[in-house]
Coordinates of C-alpha atoms in Angstrom, one line a residue:
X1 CA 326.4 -36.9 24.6
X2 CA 325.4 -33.2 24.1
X3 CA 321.1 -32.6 25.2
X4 CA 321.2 -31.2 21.8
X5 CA 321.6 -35.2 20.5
X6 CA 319.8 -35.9 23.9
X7 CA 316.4 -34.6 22.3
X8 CA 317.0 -35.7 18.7
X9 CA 314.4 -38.6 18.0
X10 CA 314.0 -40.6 14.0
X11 CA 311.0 -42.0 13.7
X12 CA 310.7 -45.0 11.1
X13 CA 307.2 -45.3 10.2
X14 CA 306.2 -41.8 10.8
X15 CA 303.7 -41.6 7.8
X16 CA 301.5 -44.7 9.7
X17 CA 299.5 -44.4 12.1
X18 CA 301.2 -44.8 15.5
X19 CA 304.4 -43.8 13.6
X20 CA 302.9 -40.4 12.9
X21 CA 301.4 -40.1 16.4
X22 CA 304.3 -41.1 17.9
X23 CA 306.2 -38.5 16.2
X24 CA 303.5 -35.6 17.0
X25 CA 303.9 -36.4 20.9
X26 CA 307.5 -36.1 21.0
X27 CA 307.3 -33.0 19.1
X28 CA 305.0 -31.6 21.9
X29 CA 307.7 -33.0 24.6
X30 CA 310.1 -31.3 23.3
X31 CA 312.3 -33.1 21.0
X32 CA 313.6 -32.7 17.4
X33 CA 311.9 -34.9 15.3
X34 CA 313.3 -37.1 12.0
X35 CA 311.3 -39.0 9.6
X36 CA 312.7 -41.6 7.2
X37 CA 310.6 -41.8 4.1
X38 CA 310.9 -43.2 0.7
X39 CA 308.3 -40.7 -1.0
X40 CA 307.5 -37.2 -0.3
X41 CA 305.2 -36.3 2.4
X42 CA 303.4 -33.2 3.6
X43 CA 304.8 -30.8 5.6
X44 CA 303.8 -31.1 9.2
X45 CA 304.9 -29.0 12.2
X46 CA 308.3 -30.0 14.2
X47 CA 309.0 -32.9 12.0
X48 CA 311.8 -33.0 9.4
X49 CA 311.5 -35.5 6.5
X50 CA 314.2 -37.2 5.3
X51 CA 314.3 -39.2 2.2
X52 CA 316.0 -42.7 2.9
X53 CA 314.4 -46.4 2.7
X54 CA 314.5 -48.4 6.3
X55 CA 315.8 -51.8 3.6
X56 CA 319.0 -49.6 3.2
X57 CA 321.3 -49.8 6.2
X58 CA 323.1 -47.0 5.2
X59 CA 320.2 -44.6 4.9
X60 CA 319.4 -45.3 8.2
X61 CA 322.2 -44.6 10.1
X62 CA 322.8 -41.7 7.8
X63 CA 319.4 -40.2 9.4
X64 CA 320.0 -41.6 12.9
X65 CA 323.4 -39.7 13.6
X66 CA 323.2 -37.9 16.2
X67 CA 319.6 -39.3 17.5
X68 CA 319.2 -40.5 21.3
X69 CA 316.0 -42.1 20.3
X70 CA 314.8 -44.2 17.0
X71 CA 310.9 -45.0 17.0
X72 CA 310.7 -48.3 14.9
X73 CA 306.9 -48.6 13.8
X74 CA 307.9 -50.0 10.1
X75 CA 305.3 -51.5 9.0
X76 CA 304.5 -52.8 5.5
X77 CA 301.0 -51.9 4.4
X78 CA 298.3 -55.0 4.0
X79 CA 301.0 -57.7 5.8
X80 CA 302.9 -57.8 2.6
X81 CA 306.1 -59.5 2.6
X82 CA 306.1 -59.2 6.3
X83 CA 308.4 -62.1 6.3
X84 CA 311.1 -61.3 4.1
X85 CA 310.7 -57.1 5.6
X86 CA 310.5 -56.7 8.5
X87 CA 313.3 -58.7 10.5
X88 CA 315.8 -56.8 7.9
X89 CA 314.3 -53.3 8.8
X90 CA 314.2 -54.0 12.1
X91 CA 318.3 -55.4 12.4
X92 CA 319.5 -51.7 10.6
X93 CA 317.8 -49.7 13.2
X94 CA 319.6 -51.9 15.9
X95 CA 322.6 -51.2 13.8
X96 CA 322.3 -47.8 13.9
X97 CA 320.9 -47.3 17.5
X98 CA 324.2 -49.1 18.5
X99 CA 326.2 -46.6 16.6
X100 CA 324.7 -43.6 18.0
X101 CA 324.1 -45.1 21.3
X102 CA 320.5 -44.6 21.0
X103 CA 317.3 -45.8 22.5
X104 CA 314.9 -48.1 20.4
X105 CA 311.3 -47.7 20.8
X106 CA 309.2 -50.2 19.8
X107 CA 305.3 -50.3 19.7
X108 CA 304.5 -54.0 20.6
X109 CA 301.2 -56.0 19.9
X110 CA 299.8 -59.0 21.1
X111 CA 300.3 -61.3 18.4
X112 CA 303.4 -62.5 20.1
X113 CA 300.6 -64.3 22.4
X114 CA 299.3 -68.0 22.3
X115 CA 295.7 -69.1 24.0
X116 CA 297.5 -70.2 26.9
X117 CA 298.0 -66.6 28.3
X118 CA 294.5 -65.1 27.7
X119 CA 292.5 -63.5 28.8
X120 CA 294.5 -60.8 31.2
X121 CA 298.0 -60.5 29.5
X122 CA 300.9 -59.1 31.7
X123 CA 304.5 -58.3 30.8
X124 CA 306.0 -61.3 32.3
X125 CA 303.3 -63.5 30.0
X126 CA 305.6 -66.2 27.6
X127 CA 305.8 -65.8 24.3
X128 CA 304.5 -69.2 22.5
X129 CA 302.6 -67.8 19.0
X130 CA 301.1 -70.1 17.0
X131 CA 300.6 -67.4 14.4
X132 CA 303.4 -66.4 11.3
X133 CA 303.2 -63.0 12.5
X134 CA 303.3 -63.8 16.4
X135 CA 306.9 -65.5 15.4
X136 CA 308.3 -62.6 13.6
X137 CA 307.0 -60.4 16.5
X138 CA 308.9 -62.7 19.3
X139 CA 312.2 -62.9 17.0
X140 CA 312.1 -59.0 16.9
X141 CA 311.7 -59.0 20.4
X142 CA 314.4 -61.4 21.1
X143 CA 316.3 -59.6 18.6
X144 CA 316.0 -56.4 20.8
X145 CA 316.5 -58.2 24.0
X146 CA 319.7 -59.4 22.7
X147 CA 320.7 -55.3 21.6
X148 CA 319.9 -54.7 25.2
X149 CA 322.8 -56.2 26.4
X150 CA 325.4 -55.3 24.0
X151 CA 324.5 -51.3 24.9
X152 CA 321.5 -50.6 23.1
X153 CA 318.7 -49.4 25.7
X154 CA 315.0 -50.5 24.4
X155 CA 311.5 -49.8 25.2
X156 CA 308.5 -51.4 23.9
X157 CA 304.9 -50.9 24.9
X158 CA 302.5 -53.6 23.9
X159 CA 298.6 -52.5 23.2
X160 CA 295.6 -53.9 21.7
X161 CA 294.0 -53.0 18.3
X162 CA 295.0 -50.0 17.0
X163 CA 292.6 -47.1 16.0
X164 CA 292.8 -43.5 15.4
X165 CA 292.7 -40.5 13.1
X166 CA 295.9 -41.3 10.9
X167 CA 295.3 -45.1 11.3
X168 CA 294.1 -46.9 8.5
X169 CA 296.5 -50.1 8.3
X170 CA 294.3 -52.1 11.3
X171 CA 290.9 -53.9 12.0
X172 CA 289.2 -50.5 12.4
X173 CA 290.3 -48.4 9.4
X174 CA 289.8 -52.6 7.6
X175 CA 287.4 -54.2 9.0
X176 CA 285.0 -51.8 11.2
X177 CA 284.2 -49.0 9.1
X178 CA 284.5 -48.2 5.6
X179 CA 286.8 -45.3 5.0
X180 CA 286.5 -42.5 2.4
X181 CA 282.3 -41.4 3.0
X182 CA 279.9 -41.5 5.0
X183 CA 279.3 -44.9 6.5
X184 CA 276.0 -47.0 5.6
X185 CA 277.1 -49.6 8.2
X186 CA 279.2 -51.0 10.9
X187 CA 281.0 -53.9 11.2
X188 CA 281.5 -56.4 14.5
X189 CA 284.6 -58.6 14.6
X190 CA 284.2 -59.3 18.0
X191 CA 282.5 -63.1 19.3
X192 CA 279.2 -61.6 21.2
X193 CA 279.8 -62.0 25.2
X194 CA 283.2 -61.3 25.0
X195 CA 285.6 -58.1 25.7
X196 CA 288.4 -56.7 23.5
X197 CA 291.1 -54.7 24.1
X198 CA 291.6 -51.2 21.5
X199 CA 294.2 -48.9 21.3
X200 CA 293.5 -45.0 20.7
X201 CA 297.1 -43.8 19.0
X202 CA 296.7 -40.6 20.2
X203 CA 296.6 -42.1 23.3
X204 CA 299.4 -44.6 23.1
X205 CA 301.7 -42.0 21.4
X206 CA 301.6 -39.7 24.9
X207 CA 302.4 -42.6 26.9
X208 CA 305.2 -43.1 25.3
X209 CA 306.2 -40.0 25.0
X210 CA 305.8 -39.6 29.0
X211 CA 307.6 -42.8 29.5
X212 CA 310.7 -41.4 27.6
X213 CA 310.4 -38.2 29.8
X214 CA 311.6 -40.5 32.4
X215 CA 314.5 -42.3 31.0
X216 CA 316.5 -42.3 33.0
X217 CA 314.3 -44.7 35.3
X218 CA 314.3 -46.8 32.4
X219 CA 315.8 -50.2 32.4
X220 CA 318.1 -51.3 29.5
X221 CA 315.1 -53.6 28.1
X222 CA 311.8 -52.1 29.3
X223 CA 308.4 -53.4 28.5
X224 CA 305.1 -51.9 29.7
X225 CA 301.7 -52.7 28.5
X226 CA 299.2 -49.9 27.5
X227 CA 295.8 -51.1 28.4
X228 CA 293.5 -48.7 26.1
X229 CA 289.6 -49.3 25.5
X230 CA 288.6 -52.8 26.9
X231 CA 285.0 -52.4 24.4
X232 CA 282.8 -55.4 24.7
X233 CA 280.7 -56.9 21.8
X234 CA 278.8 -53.9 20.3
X235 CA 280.3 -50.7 22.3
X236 CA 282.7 -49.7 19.3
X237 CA 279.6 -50.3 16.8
X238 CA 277.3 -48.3 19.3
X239 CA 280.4 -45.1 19.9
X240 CA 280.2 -45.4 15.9
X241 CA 276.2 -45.0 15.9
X242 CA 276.1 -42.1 18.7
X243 CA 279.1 -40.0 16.8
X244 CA 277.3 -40.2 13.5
X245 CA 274.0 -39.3 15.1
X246 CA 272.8 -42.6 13.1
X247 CA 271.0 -44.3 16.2
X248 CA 269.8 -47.2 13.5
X249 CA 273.2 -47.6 11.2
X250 CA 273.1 -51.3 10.7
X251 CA 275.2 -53.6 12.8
X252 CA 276.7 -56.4 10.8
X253 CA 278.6 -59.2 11.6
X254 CA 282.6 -60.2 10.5
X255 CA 282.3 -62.4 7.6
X256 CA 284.6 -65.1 9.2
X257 CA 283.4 -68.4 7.4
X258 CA 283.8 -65.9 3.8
X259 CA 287.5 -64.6 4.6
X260 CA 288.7 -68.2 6.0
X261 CA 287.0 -69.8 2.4
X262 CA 288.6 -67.0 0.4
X263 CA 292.0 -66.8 2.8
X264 CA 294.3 -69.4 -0.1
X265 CA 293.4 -66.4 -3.0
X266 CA 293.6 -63.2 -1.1
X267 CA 296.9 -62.2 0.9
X268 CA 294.9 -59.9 3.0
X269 CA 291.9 -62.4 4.0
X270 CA 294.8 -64.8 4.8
X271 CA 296.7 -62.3 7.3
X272 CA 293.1 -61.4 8.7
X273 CA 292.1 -65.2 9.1
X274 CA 295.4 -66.0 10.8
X275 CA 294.4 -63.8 13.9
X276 CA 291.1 -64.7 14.2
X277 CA 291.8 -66.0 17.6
X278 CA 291.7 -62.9 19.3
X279 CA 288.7 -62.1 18.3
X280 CA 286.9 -65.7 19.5
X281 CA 288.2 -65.4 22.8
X282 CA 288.5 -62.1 25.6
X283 CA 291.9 -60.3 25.5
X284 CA 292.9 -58.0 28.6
X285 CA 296.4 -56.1 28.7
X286 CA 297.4 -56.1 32.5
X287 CA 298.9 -52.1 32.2
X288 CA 299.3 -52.0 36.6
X289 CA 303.2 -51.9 35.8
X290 CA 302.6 -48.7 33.8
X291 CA 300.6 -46.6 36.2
X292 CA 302.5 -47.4 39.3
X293 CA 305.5 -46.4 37.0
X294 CA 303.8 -42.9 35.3
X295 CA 301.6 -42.6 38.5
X296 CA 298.1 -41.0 38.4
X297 CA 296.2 -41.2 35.6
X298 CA 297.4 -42.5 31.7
X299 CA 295.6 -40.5 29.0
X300 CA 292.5 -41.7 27.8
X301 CA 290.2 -40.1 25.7
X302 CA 287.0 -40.4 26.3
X303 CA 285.6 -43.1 23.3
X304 CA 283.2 -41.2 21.5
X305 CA 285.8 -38.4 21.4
X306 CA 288.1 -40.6 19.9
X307 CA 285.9 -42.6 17.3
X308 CA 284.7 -39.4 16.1
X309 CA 288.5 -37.9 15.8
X310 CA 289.0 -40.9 14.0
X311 CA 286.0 -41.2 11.7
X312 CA 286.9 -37.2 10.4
X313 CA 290.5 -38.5 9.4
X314 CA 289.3 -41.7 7.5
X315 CA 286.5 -39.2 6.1
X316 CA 283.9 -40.8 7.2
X317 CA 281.8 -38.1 8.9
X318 CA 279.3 -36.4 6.1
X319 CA 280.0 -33.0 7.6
X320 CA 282.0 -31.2 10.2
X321 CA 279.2 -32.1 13.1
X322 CA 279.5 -34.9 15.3
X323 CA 277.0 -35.9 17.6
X324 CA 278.4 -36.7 20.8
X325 CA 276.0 -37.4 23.9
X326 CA 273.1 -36.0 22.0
X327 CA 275.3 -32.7 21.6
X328 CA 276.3 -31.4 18.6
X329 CA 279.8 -30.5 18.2
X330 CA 281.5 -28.6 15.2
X331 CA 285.3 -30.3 14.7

């Protein structure tokens, strides 16, 4: 393999959230970046878009030749037709990462997680979901673990919640705020007295991105967990209140019994009811296997920082001035 096709990275998903981060860091680390899409997209610096649907096994590996590295963070908006989706999408980027002898990267969550392993998570946690989603999200991992040995290298980092400029598919961009103007109120998901683990994309995407910098320490099935913002009850509502400068915005509470009652008639109360679970008991990812393999410190933006970077992209923020620790700063 040439280091031209060494540095040559597809990213499926890269017009989502951790998709499009993911795609940004590897830009900045120095690779040539693909994007499978099915509609046109903006332009954006270091990335090429390529028309192509991840259903269609042959527009995949027509975009994948001559990648070392395919980012698979596919994932169909509102839970919709997760079932019949994404096991598909996922088995034509193993086809094609076996083709081009390529490296799958796949950003894990913790639905693959029953009670029984809660509340710190580590790698070597089993897998026993009780959830529809947690047993799609096992069989892809299985799926992978099975490419592993038949010459397809994989890497997956798990994290929490997901939240972040670009990121609007998640409990934040869903649940917590209300995107598209300025917020009259925020919303806690969380049981009171308990912690919750949150994932700032940014974040996540350099970790990866520094994990792939060392590849070649890499085993042939790596997984690593990224251990983000542990927030207990009321710190993402309060980050929210302090980067507004809206010291009284009203705290409200998940409607739970509402979305459970209403879960038969609407898909996306139904999806949102199924994981309510990790939001009625405290959730840790154990990430000590990822700093004693990056060493020294992961990145980790401060929280206000990062609520407020990704309150502006959801366009929540009235103006260009965020508060931040009774500062203001212009974005």
């Amino acid at each position: 393999m040439t280091s031209t096709q060494q540095r040559i990275a597809l990213v499926i998903g890269a017009a989502g959230g951790i998709g499009g981060e993911a795609a940004t860091a590897l830009v900045r680390h120095g690779w040539t970046v693909r994007a499978l899409t099915r509609r046109a997209q903006p332009a954006r610096s270091g990335i090429e878009w390529v028309s192509g649907d991840a259903m269609v096994a042959a527009d995949v590996a027509r975009v994948a030749r001559g990648a070392a590295l395919i980012v698979h963070a596919a994932n169909p908006p509102g839970y919709k037709d997760w079932d019949k989706l994404v096991l598909p999408m996922l088995d034509n980027t193993i086809a094609a990462a076996r083709t081009e002898g390529a490296r799958v990267l796949l950003p894990g969550t913790v639905y693959n997680f029953g009670l029984e392993t809660f509340p710190l998570i580590d790698e070597t946690a089993p897998q026993n979901p009780t959830t529809r989603k947690g047993k799609i999200r096992v069989e892809m991992e299985r799926r992978l673990q099975a490419a592993s040995t038949q010459g397809v290298p994989v890497l997956i980092v798990r994290a929490g919640d997901f939240f972040g400029p670009h990121a609007g598919n998640n409990w934040f961009g869903q649940a917590v705020v209300k995107p598209g103007g300025p917020l009259t109120s925020v919303t806690e998901p969380l049981t009171k007295g308990l912690s919750h683990a949150w994932a700032y994309l940014p974040d996540l995407a350099e970790t990866m991105a520094r994990l792939l910098d060392r590849a070649d320490r890499l085993g042939s099935f790596a997984v690593f967990h990224f251990g983000g913002h542990l927030l207990a009850w009321g710190e993402m509502a309060a980050s929210v209140r302090r980067v507004t400068g809206q010291p009284r915005l009203p705290v409200k509470s998940f409607p739970w019994p509402l979305v459970v009652a209403l879960s038969p008639f609407v898909r996306l109360f139904g999806e949102m009811a199924e994981m309510r679970y990790l939001w009625r008991e405290p959730m840790v990812l154990n990430d000590g296997k990822l700093r004693a393999f990056l060493g020294g410190d992961l990145p980790s933006t401060p929280l206000d920082t990062a609520v407020a970077a990704s309150l502006r992209g959801m366009g929540c923020l009235e103006t260009a001035r965020t508060v931040i620790e009774g500062e203001v700063v212009r974005a």
